[in-house]
PDB file of C-alpha atoms in Angstrom:
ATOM      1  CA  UNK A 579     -66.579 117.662 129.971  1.00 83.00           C
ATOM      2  CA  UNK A 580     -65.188 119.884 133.092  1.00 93.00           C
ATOM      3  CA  UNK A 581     -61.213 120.832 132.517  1.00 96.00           C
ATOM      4  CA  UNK A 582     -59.290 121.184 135.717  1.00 97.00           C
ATOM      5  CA  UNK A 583     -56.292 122.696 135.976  1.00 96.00           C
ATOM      6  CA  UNK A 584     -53.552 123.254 139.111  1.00 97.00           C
ATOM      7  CA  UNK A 585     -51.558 126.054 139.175  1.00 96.00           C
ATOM      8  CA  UNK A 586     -49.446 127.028 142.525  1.00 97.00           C
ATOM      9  CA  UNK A 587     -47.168 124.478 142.697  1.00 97.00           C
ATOM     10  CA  UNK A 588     -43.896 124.774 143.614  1.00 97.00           C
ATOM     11  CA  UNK A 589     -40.334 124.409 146.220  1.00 98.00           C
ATOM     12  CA  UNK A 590     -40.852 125.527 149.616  1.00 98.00           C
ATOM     13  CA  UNK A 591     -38.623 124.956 152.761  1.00 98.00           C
ATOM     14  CA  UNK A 592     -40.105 123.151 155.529  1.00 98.00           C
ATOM     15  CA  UNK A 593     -42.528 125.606 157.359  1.00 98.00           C
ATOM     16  CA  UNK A 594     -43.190 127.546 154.516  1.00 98.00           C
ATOM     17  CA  UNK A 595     -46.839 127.890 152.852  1.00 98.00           C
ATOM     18  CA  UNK A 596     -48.427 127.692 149.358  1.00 98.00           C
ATOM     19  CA  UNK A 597     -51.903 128.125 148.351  1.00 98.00           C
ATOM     20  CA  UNK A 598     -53.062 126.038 145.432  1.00 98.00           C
ATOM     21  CA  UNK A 599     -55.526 126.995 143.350  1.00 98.00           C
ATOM     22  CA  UNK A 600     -57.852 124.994 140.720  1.00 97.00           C
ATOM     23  CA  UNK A 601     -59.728 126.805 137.605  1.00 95.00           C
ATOM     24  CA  UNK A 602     -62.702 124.695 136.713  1.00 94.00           C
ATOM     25  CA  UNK A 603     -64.880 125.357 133.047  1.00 94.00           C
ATOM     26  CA  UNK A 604     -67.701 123.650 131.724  1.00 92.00           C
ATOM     27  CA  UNK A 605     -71.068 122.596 133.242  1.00 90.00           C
ATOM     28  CA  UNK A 606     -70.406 121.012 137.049  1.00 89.00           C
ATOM     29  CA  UNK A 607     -73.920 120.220 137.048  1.00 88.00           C
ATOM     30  CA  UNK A 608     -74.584 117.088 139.431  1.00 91.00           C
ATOM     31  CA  UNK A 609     -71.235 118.311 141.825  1.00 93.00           C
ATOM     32  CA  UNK A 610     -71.195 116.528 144.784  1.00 94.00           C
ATOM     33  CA  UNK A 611     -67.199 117.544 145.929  1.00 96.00           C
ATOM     34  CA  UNK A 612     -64.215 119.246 145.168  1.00 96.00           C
ATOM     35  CA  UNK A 613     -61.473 117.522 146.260  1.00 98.00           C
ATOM     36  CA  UNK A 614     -57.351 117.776 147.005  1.00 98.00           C
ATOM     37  CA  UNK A 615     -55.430 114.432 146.517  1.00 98.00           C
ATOM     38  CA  UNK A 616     -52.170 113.686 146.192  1.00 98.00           C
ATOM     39  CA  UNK A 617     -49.570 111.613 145.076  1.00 98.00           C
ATOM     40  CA  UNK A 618     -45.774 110.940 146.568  1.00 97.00           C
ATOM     41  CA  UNK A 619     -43.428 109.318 144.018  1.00 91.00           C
ATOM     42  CA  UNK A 620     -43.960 105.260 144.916  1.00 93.00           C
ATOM     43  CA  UNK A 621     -46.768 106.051 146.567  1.00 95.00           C
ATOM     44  CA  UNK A 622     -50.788 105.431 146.307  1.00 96.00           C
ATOM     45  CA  UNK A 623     -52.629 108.476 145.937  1.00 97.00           C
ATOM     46  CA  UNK A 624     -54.657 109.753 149.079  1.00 97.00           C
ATOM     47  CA  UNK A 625     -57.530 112.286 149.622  1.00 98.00           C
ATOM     48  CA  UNK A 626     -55.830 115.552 151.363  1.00 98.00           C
ATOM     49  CA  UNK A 627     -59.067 117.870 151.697  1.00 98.00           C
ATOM     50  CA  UNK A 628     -62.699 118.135 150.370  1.00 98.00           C
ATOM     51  CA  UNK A 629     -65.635 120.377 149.906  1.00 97.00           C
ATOM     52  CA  UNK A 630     -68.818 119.883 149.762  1.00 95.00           C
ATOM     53  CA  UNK A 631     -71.190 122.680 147.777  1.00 91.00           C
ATOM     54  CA  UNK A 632     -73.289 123.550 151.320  1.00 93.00           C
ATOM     55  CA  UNK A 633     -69.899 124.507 152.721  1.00 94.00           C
ATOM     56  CA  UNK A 634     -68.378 121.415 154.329  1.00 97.00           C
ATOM     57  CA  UNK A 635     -64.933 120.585 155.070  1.00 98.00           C
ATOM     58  CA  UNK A 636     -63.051 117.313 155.317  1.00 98.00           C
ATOM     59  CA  UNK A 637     -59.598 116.901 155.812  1.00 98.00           C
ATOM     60  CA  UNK A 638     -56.860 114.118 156.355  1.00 98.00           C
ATOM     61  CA  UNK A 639     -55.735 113.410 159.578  1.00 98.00           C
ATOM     62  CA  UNK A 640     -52.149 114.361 158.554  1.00 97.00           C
ATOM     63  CA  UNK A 641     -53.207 117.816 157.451  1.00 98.00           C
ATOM     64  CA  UNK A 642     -55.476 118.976 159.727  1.00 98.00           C
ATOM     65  CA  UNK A 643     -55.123 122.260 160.967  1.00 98.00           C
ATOM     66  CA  UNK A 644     -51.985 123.483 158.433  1.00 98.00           C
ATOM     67  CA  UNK A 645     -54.344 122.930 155.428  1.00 98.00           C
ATOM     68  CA  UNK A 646     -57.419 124.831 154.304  1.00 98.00           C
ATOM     69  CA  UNK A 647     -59.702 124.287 151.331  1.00 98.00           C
ATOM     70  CA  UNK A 648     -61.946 126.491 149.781  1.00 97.00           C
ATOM     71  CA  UNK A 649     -63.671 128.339 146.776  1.00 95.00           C
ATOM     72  CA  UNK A 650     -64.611 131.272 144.331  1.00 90.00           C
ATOM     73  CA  UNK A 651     -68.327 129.775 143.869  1.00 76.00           C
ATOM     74  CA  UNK A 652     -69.229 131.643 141.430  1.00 76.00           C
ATOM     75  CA  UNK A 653     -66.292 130.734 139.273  1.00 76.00           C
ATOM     76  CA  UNK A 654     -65.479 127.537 140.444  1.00 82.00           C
ATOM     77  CA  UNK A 655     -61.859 128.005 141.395  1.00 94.00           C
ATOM     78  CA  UNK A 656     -61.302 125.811 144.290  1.00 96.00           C
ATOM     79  CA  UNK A 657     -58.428 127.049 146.476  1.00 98.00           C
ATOM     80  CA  UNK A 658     -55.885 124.495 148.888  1.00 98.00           C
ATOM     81  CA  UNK A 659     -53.974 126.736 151.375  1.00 98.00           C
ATOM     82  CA  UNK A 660     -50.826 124.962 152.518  1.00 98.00           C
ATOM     83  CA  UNK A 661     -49.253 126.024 155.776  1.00 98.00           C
ATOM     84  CA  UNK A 662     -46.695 124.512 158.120  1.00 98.00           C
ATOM     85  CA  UNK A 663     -45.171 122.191 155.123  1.00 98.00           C
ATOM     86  CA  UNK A 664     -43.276 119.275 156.517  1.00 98.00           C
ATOM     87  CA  UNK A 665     -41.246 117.201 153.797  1.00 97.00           C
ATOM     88  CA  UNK A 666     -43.823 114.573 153.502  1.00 96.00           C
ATOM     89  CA  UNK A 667     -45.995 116.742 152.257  1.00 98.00           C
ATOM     90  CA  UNK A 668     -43.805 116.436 148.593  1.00 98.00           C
ATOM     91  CA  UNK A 669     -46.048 115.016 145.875  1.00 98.00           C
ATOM     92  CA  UNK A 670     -48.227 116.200 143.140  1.00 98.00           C
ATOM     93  CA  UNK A 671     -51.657 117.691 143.964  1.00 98.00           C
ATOM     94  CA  UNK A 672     -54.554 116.928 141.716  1.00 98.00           C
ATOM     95  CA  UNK A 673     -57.757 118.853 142.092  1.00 98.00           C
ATOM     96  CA  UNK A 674     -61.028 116.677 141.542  1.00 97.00           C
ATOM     97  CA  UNK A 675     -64.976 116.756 141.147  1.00 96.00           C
ATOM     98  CA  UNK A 676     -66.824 113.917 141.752  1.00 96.00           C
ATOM     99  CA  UNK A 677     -70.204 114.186 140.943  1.00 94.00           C
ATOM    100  CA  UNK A 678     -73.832 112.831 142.198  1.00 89.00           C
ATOM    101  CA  UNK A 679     -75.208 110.176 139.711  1.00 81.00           C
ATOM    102  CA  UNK A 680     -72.953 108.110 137.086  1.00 81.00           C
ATOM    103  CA  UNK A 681     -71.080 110.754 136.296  1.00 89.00           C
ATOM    104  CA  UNK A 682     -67.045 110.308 135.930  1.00 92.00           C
ATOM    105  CA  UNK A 683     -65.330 112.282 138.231  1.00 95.00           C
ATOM    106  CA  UNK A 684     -63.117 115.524 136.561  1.00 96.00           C
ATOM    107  CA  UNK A 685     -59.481 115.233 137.255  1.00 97.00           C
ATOM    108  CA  UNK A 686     -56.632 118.086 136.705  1.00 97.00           C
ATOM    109  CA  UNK A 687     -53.040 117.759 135.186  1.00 97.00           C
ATOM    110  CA  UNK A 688     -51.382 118.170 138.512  1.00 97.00           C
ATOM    111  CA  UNK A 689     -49.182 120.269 140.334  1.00 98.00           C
ATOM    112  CA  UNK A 690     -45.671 119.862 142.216  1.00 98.00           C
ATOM    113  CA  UNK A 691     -45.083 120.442 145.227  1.00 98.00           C
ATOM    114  CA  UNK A 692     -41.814 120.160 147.014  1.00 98.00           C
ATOM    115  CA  UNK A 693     -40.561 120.808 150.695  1.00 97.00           C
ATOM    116  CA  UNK A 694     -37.289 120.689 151.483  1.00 94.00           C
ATOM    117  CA  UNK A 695     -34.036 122.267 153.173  1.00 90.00           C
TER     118      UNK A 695
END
């Protein structure tokens, strides 16, 4: 097994920034993407950012440009910089794997974030 796990989480006021960060152990072998989603009370979960291993960056159309993602490759940590934060940005961010073959993707606890006046 891989064990995730958030850390950075936290109440910001609108415009403010956080950087959220995601410790990874065990063997990634197979990795195929790190990945930001998130989740807004009542809400379905979404995809927020993703990394490939070559280097490659997707993001969702409602963060592009005030988020960044990124990583510590030799120690997995996969980094989400948060900048800008608008109030819909509230939820809680889980970092994710998902791997090449049929392997079940690696999910972390979750962290809160919250933006507001």
């Amino acid at each position: 097994q891989v064990q995730l796990v958030e850390s950075g989480g936290g109440s910001v006021q609108p415009g403010g920034s956080l950087r959220l960060s995601c410790a990874a152990s065990g063997n990634v072998f197979g990795l195929n993407a790190m990945n930001w989603h998130r989740q807004a009370p009542g809400k379905q979960r979404e995809l927020v950012a993703s990394l490939t291993p070559g280097g490659t960056t997707n993001y969702a159309d409602s963060v592009k440009g005030r988020f960044t993602i990124s990583r510590e490759v030799a120690k997995y940590t996969v980094y989400l910089q948060m900048n800008n934060l608008k109030p819909e940005d509230t939820a809680v961010y889980y970092c994710n794997f998902k791997y090449s073959q049929l392997r079940r993707d690696s999910w972390g606890q979750g962290t809160q974030v919250t933006i507001s006046s």
